[in-house]
PDB file of C-alpha atoms and ligand atoms in Angstrom:
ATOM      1  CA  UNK A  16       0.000   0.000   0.000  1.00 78.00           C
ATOM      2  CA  UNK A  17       1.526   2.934  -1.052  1.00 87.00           C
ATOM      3  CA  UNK A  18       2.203   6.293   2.083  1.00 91.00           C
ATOM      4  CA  UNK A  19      -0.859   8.489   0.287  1.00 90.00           C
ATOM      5  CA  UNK A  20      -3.239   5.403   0.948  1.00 86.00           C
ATOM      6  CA  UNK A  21      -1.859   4.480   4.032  1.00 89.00           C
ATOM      7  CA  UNK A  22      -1.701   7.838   6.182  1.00 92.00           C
ATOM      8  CA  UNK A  23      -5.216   8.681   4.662  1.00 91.00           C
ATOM      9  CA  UNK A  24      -6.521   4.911   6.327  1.00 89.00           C
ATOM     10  CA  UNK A  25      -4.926   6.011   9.365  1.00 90.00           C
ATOM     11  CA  UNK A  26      -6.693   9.597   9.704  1.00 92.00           C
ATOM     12  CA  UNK A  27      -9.849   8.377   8.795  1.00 91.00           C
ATOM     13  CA  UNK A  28      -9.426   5.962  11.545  1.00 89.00           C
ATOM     14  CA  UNK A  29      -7.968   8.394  14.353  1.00 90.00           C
ATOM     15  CA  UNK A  30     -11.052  10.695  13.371  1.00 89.00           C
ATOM     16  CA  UNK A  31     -14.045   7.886  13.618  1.00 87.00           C
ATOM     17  CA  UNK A  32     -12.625   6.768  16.363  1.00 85.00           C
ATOM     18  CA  UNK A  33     -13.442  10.889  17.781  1.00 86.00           C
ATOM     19  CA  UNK A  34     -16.483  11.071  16.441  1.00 87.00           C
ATOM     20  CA  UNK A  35     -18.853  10.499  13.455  1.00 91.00           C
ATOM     21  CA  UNK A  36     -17.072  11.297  10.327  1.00 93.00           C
ATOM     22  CA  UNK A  37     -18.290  11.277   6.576  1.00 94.00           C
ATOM     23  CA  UNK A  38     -16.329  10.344   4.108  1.00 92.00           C
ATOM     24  CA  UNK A  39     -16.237  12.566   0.691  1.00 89.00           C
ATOM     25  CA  UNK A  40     -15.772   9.687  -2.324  1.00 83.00           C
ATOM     26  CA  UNK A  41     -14.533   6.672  -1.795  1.00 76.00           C
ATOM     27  CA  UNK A  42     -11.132   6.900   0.516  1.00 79.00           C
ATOM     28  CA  UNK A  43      -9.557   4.057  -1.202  1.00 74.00           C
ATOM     29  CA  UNK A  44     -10.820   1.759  -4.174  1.00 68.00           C
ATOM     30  CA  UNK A  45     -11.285  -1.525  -2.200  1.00 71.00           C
ATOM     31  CA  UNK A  46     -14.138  -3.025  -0.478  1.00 73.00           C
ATOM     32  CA  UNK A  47     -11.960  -4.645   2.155  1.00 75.00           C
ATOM     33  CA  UNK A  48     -10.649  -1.387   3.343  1.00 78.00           C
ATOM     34  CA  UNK A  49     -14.137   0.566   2.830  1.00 80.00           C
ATOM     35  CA  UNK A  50     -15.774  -2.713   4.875  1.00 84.00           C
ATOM     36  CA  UNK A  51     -13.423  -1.857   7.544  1.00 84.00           C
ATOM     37  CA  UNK A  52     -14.095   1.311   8.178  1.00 87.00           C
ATOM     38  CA  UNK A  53     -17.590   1.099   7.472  1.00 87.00           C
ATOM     39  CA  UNK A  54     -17.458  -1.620  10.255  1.00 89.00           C
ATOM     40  CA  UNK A  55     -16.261   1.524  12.743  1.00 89.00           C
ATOM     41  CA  UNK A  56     -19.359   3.761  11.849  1.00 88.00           C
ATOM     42  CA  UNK A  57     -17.707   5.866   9.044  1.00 91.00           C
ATOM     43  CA  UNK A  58     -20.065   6.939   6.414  1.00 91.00           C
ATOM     44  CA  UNK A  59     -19.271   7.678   2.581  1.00 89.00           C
ATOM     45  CA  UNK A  60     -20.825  10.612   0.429  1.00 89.00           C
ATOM     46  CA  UNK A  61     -20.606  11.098  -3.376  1.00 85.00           C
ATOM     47  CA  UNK A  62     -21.584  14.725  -2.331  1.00 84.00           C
ATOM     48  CA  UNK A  63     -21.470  17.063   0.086  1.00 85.00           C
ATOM     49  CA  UNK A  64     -24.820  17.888   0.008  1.00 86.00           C
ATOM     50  CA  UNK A  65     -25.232  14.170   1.500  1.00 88.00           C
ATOM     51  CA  UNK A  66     -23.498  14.840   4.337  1.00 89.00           C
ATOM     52  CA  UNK A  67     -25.003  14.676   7.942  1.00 90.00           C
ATOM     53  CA  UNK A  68     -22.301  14.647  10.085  1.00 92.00           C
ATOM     54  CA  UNK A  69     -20.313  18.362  11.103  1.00 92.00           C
ATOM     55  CA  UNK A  70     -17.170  16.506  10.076  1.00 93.00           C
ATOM     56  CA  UNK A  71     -16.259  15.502   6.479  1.00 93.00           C
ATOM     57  CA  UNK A  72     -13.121  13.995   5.232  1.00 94.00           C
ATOM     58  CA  UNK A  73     -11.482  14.741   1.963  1.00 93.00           C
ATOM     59  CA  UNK A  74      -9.980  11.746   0.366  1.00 90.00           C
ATOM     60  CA  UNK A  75      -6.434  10.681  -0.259  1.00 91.00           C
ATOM     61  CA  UNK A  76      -7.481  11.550  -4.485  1.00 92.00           C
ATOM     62  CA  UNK A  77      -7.837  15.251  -3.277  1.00 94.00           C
ATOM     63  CA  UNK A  78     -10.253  18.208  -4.046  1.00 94.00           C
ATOM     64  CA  UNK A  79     -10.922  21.212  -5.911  1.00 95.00           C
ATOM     65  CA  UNK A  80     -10.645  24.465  -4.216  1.00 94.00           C
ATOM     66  CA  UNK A  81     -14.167  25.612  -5.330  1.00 94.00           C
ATOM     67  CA  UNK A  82     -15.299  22.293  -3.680  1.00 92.00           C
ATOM     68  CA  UNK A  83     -13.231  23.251  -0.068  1.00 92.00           C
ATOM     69  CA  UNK A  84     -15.310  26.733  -0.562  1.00 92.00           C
ATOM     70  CA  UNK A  85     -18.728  24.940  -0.614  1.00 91.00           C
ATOM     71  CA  UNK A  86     -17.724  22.486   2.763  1.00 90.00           C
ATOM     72  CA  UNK A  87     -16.627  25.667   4.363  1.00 87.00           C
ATOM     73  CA  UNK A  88     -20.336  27.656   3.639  1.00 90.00           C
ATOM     74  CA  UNK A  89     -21.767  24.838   5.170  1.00 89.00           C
ATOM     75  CA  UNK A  90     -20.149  24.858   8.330  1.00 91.00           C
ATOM     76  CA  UNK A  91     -18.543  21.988   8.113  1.00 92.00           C
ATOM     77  CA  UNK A  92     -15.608  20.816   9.272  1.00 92.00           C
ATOM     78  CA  UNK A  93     -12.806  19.278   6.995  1.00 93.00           C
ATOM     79  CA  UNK A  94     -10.677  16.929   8.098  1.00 93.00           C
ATOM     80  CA  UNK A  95      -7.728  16.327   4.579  1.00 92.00           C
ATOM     81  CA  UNK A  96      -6.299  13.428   3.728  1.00 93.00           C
ATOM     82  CA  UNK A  97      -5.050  14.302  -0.062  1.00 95.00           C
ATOM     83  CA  UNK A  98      -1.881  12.807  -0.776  1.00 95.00           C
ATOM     84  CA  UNK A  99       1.214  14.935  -1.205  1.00 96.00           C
ATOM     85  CA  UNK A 100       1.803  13.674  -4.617  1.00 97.00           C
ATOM     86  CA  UNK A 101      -2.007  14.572  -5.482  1.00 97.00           C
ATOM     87  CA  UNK A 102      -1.332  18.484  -3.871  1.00 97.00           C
ATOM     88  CA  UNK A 103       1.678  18.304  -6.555  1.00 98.00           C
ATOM     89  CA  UNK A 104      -0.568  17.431  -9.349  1.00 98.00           C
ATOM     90  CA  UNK A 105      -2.999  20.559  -8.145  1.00 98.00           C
ATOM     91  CA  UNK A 106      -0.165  23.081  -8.389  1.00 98.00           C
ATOM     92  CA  UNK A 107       1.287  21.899 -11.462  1.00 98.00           C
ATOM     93  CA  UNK A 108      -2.252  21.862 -12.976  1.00 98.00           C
ATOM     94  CA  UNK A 109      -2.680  25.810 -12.111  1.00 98.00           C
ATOM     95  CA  UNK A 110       0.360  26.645 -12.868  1.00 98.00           C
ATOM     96  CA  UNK A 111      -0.224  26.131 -16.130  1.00 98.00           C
ATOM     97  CA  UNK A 112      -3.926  27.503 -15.917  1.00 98.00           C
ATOM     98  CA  UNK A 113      -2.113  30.699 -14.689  1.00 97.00           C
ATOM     99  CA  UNK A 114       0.490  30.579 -17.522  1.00 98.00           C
ATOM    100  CA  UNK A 115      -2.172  30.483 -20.403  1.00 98.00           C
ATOM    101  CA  UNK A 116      -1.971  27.043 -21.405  1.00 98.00           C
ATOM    102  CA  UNK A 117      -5.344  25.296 -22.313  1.00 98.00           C
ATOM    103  CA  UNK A 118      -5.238  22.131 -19.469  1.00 98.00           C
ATOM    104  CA  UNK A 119      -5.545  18.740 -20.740  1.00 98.00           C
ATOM    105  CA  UNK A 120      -5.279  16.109 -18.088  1.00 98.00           C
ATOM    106  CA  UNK A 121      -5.021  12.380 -19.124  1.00 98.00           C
ATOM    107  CA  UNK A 122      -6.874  10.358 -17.064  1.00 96.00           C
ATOM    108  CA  UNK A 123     -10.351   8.835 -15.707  1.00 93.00           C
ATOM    109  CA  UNK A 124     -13.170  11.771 -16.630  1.00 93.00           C
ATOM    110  CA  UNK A 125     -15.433  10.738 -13.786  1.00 88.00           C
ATOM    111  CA  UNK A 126     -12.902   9.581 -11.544  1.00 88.00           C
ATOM    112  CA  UNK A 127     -12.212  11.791  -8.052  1.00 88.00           C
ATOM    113  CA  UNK A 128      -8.673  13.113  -8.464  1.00 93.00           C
ATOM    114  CA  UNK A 129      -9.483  14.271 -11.894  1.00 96.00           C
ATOM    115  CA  UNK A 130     -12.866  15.759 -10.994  1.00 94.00           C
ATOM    116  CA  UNK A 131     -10.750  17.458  -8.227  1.00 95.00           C
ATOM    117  CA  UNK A 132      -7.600  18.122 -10.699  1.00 97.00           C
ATOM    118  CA  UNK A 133     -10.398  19.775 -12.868  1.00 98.00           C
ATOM    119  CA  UNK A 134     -12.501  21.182 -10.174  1.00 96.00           C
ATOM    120  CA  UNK A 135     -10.971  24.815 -10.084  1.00 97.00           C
ATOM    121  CA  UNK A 136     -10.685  25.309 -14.261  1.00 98.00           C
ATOM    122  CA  UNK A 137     -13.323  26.610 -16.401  1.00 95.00           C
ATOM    123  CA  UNK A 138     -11.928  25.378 -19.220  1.00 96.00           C
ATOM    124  CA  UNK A 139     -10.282  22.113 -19.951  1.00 98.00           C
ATOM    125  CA  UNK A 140     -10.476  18.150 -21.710  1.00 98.00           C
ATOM    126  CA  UNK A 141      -9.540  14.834 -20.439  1.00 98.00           C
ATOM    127  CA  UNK A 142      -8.688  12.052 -22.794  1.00 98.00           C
ATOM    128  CA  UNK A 143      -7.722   8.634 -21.914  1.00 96.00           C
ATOM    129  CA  UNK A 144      -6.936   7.313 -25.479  1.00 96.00           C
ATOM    130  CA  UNK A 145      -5.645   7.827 -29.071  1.00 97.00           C
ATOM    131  CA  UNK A 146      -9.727   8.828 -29.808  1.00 98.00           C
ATOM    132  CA  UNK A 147     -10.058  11.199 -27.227  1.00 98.00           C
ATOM    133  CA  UNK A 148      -6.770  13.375 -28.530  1.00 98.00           C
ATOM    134  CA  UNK A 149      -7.957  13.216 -31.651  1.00 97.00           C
ATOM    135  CA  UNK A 150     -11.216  14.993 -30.910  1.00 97.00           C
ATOM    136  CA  UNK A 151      -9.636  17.579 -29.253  1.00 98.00           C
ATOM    137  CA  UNK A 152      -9.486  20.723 -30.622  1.00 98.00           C
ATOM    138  CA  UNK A 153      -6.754  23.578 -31.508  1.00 98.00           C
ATOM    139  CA  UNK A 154      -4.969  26.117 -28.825  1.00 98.00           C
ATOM    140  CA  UNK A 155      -2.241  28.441 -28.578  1.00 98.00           C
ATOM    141  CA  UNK A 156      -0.477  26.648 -25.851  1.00 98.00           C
ATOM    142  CA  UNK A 157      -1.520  23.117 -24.607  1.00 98.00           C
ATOM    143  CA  UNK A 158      -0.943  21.938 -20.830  1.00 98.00           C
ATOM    144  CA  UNK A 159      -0.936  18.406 -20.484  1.00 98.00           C
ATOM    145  CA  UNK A 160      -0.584  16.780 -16.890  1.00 98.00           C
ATOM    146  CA  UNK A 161      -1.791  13.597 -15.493  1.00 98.00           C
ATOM    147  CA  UNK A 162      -3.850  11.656 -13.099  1.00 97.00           C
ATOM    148  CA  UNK A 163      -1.161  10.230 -10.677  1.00 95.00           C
ATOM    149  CA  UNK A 164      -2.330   6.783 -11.141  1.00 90.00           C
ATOM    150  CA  UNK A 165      -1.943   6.629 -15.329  1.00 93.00           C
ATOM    151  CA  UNK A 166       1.049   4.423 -16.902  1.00 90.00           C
ATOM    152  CA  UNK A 167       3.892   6.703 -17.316  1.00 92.00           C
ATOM    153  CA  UNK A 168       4.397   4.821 -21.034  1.00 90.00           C
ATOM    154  CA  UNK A 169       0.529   5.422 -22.429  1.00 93.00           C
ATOM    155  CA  UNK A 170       0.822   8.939 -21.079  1.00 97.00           C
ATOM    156  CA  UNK A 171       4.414  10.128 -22.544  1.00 97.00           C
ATOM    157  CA  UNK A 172       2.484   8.283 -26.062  1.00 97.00           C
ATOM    158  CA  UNK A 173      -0.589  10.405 -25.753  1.00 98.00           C
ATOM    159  CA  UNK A 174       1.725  13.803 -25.307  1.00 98.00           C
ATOM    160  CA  UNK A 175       3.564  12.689 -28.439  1.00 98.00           C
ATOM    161  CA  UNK A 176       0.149  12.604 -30.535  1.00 98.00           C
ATOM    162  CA  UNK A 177      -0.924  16.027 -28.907  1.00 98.00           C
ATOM    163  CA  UNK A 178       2.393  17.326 -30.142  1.00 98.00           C
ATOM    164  CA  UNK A 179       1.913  15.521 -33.872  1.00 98.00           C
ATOM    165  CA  UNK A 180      -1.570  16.278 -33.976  1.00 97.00           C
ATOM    166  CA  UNK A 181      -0.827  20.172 -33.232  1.00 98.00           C
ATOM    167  CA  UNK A 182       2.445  21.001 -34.371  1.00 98.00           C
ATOM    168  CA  UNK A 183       1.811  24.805 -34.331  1.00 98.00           C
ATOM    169  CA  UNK A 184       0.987  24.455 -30.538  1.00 98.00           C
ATOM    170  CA  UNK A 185       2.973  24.676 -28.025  1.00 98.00           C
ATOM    171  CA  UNK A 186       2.417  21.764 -25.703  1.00 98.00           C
ATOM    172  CA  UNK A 187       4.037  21.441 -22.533  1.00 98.00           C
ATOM    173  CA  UNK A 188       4.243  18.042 -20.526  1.00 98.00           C
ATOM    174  CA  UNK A 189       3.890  18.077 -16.824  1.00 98.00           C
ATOM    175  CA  UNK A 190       4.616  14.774 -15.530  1.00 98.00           C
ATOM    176  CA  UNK A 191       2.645  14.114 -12.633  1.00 98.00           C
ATOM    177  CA  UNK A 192       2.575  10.605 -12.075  1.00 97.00           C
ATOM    178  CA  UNK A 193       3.628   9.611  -8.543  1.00 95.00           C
ATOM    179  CA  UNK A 194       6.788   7.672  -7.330  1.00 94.00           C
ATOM    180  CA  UNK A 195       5.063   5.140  -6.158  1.00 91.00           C
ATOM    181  CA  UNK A 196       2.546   4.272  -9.408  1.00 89.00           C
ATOM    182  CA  UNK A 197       5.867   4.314 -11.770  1.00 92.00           C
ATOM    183  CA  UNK A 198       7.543   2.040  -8.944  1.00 90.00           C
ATOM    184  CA  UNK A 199       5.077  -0.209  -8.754  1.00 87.00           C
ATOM    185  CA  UNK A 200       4.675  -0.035 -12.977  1.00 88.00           C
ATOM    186  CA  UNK A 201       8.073  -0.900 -12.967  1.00 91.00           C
ATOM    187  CA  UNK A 202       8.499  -3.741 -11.405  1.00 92.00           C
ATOM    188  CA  UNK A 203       5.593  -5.484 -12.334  1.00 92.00           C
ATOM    189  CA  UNK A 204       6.914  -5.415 -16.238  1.00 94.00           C
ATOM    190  CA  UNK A 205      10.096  -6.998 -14.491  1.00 94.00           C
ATOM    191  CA  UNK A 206       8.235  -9.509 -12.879  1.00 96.00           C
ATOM    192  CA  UNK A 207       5.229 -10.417 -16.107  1.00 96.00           C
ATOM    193  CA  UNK A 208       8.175 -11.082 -18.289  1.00 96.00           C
ATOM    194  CA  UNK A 209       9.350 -13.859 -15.703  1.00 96.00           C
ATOM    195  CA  UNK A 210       5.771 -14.931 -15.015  1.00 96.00           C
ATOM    196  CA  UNK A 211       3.251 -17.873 -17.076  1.00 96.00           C
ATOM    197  CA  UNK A 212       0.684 -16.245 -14.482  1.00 96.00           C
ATOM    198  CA  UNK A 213       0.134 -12.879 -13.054  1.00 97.00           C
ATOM    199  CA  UNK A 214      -2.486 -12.273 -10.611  1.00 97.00           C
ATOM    200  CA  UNK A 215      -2.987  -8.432  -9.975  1.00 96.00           C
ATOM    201  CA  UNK A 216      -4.738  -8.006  -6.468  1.00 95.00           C
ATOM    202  CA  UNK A 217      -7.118  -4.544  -5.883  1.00 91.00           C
ATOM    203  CA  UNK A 218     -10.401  -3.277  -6.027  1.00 87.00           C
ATOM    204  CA  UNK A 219     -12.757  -3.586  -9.553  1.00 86.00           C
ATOM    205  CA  UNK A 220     -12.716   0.213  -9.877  1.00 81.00           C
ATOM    206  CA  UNK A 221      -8.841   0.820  -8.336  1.00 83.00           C
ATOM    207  CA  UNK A 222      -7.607   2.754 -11.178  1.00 80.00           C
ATOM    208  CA  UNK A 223      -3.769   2.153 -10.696  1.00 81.00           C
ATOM    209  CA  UNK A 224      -4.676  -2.010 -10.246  1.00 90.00           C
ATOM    210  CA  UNK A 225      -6.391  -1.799 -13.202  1.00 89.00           C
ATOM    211  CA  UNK A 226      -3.498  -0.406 -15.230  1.00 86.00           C
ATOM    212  CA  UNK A 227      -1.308  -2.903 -13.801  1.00 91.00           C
ATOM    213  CA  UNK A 228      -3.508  -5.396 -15.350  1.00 94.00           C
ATOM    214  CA  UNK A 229      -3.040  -3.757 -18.747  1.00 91.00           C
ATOM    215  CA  UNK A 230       0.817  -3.617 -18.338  1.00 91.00           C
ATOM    216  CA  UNK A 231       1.306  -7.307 -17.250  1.00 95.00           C
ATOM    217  CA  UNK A 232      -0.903  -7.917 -19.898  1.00 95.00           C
ATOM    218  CA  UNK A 233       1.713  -6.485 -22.279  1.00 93.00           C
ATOM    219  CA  UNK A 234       4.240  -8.990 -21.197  1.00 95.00           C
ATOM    220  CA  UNK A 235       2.236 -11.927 -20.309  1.00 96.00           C
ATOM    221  CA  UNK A 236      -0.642 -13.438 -22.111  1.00 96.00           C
ATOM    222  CA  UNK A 237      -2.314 -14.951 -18.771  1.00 97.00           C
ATOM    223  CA  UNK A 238      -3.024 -11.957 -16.216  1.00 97.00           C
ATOM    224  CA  UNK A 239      -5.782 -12.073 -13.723  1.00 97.00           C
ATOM    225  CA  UNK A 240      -7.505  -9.610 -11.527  1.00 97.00           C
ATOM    226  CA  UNK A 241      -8.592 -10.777  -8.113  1.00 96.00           C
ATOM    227  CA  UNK A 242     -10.269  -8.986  -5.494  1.00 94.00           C
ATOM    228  CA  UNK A 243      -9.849 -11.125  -2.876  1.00 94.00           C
ATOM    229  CA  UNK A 244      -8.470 -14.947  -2.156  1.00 95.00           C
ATOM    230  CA  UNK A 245     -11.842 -16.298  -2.834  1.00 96.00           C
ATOM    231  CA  UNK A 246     -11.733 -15.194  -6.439  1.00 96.00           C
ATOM    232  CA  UNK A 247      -8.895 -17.062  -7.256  1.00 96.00           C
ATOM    233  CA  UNK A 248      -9.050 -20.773  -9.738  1.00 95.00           C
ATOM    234  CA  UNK A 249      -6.958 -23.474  -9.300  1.00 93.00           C
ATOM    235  CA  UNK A 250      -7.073 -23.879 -13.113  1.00 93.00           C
ATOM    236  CA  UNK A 251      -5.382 -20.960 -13.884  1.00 95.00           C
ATOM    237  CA  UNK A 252      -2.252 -22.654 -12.840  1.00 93.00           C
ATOM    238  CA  UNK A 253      -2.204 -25.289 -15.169  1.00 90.00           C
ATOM    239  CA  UNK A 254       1.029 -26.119 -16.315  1.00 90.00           C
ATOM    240  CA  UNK A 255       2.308 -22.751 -14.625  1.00 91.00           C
ATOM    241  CA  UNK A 256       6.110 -22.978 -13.806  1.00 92.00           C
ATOM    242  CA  UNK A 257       6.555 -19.057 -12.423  1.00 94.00           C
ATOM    243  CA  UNK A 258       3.406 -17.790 -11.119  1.00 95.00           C
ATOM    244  CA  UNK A 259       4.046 -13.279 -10.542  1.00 96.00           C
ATOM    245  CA  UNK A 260       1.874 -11.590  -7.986  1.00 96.00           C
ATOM    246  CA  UNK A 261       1.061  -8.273  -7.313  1.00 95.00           C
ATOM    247  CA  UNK A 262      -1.073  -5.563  -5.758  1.00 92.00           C
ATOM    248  CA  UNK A 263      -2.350  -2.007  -6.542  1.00 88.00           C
ATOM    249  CA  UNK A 264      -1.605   0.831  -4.335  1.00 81.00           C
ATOM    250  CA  UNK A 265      -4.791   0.420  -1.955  1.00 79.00           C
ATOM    251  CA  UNK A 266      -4.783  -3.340  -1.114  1.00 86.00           C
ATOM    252  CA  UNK A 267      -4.458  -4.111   2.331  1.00 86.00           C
ATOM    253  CA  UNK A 268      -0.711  -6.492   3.076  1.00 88.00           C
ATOM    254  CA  UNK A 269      -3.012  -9.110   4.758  1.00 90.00           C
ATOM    255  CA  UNK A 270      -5.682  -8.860   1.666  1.00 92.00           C
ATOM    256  CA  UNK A 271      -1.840  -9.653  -0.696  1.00 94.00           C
ATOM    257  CA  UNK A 272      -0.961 -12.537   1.737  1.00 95.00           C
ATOM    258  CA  UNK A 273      -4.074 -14.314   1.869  1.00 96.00           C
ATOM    259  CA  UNK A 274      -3.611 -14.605  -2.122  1.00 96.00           C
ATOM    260  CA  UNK A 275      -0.653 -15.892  -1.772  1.00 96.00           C
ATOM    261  CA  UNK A 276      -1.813 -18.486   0.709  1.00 95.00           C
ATOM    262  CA  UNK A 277      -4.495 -19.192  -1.900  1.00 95.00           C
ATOM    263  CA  UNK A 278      -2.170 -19.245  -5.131  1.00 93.00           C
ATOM    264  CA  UNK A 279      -0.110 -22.255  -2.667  1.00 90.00           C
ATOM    265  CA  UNK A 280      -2.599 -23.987  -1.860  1.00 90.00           C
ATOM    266  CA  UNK A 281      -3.623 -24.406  -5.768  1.00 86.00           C
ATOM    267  CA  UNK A 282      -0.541 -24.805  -7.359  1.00 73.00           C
ATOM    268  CA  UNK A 283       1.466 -27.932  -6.440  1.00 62.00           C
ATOM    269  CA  UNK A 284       4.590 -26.428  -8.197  1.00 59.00           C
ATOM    270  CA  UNK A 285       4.319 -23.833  -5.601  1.00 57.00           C
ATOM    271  CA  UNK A 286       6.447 -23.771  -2.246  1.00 59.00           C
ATOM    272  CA  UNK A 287       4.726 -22.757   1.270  1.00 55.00           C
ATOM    273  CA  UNK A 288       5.001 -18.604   1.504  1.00 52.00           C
ATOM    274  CA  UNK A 289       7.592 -19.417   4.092  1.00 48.00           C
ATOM    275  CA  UNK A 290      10.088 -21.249   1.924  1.00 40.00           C
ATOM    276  CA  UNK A 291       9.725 -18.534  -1.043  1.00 42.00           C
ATOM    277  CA  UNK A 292      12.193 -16.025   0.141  1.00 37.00           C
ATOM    278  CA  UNK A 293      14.584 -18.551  -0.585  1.00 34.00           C
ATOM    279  CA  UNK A 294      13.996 -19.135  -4.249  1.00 35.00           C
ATOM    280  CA  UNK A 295       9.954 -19.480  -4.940  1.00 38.00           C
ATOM    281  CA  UNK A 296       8.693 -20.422  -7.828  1.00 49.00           C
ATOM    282  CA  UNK A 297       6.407 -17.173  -7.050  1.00 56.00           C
ATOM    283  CA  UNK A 298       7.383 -14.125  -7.979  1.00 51.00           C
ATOM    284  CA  UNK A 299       5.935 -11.523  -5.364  1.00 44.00           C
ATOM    285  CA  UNK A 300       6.915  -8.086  -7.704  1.00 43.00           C
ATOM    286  CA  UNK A 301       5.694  -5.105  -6.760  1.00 39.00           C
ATOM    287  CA  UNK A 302       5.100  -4.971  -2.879  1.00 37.00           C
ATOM    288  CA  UNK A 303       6.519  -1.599  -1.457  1.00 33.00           C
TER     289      UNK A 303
HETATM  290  S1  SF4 B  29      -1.167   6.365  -5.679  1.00 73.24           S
HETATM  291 FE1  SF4 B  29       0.385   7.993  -5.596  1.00 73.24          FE
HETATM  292  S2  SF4 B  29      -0.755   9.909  -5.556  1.00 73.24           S
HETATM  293 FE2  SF4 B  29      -2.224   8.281  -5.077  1.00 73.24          FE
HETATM  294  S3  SF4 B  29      -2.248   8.189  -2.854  1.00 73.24           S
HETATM  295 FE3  SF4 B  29      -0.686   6.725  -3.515  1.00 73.24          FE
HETATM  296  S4  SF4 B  29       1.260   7.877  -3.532  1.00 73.24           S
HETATM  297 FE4  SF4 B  29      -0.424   9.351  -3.433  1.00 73.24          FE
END
């Protein structure tokens, strides 16, 4: 689990544990987590308009100013758990606001850090594929940034087509994706190329597990994306020499280990977890 996730966990924690506490967005992408805290009387609101406690949590994917404004009219009191890396994205996004470059942001439309990436701009476009730049239209001087979470590799090609598509323009290329995300991007291409098997563990709508998905699936033609142990299938192993496992940013260590308990217990080529440190036959790649 990467620190952004992590610390946010933790406040959200310290503050239900002080008193009732709304949550703005999910806090992480994954149920386990959201069970969790659910389980400790912390309730979730897609807006704050929803909210009926006096305290209201910003999540670790951050918000827009204009948003910040509207919790404060209300009288409510924010507790923030953006991510340092997300705060980076914010200023680097109006910096070039101020500067006069027309803000492109690749990433997730509807998803929370670009709604709050977004939030404070009148004018901007998001596009998440080669379709998307090429129904964008003409400026001056095009700002392009991205949602921490993207793959460093699709992002750096979508710049390049801004820049063919607009050669007049002057595009400039903030990157923005966090340490972690290009660390954990990283070594999961390491580890598919070893792997006859990767299983990616996170949450259905985690953004960054779901682009580790796609980047395994680059290098390995057998990647699956498991929620929890119980989603795991013992045939997925068949004939499976080097089996590669890993996580996205907001799954839980214990939610990773009971997977790998799982992936043991239905792969007879595997050793116990115990004995893999000394030369498994599973390849654990990204774990921070
Ligand atoms: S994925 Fe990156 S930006 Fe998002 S919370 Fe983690 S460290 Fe922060």
């Amino acid at each position: 689990m990467c620190f952004g996730v992590r610390d946010a966990i933790a406040l959200a924690l310290e503050h239900a544990d002080a008193g009732p506490l709304t949550i703005l967005g999910d806090l992480v992408h994954n149920p386990t987590v959201l069970g969790t805290l659910e389980a400790r009387g912390v309730t979730v609101a897609q807006d704050i308009t929803h909210v009926k406690t006096a305290t209201l949590m910003v999540t670790a994917h951050g918000t827009s100013e204009r948003t910040l404004a509207r919790t404060r009219a209300l009288g409510l009191t924010v507790v923030e758990a953006t991510c340092p890396l997300v705060h980076v994205a914010h200023r680097a996004v109006a910096t070039l606001a101020r500067e006069g470059y027309h803000v492109v942001i690749v990433g997730q439309r509807n998803h929370v850090e670009v709604r709050g990436l977004t939030g404070d701009l009148d004018h901007f476009d998001v596009v998440l594929d080669e379709g998307d730049v090429l129904a964008l239209d003409e400026h001056p001087r095009i700002g392009v940034a991205a949602q921490t979470t993207q793959a460093l590799e699709k992002v750096r090609h979508l710049v390049d087509l801004i820049r063919q598509r607009f050669p007049d323009s002057e595009v400039r290329f903030v990157d923005t994706v966090c340490k972690p995300t290009k660390d954990r991007q990283s070594a999961a291409i390491e580890m598919a190329r070893q792997a006859d098997v990767v299983i990616v563990v996170g949450g259905q709508s985690s953004n960054n597990t779901r682009e580790l998905v796609k980047t395994c699936g680059r290098y390995c033609a057998r990647v699956h994306h498991v929620q929890t142990e119980a989603d795991v299938r013992s045939e997925w192993f068949d004939g499976a020499e080097v089996v590669g496992l890993t996580a996205g940013t907001s799954t839980p260590d214990d939610v990773i280990d009971r997977v790998e308990a799982r992936i043991t217990q239905l792969s007879p080529t595997c050793p116990a977890p115990e004995a893999s440190a000394a030369g498994s036959t599973l390849a654990a790649g990204s774990r921070p």
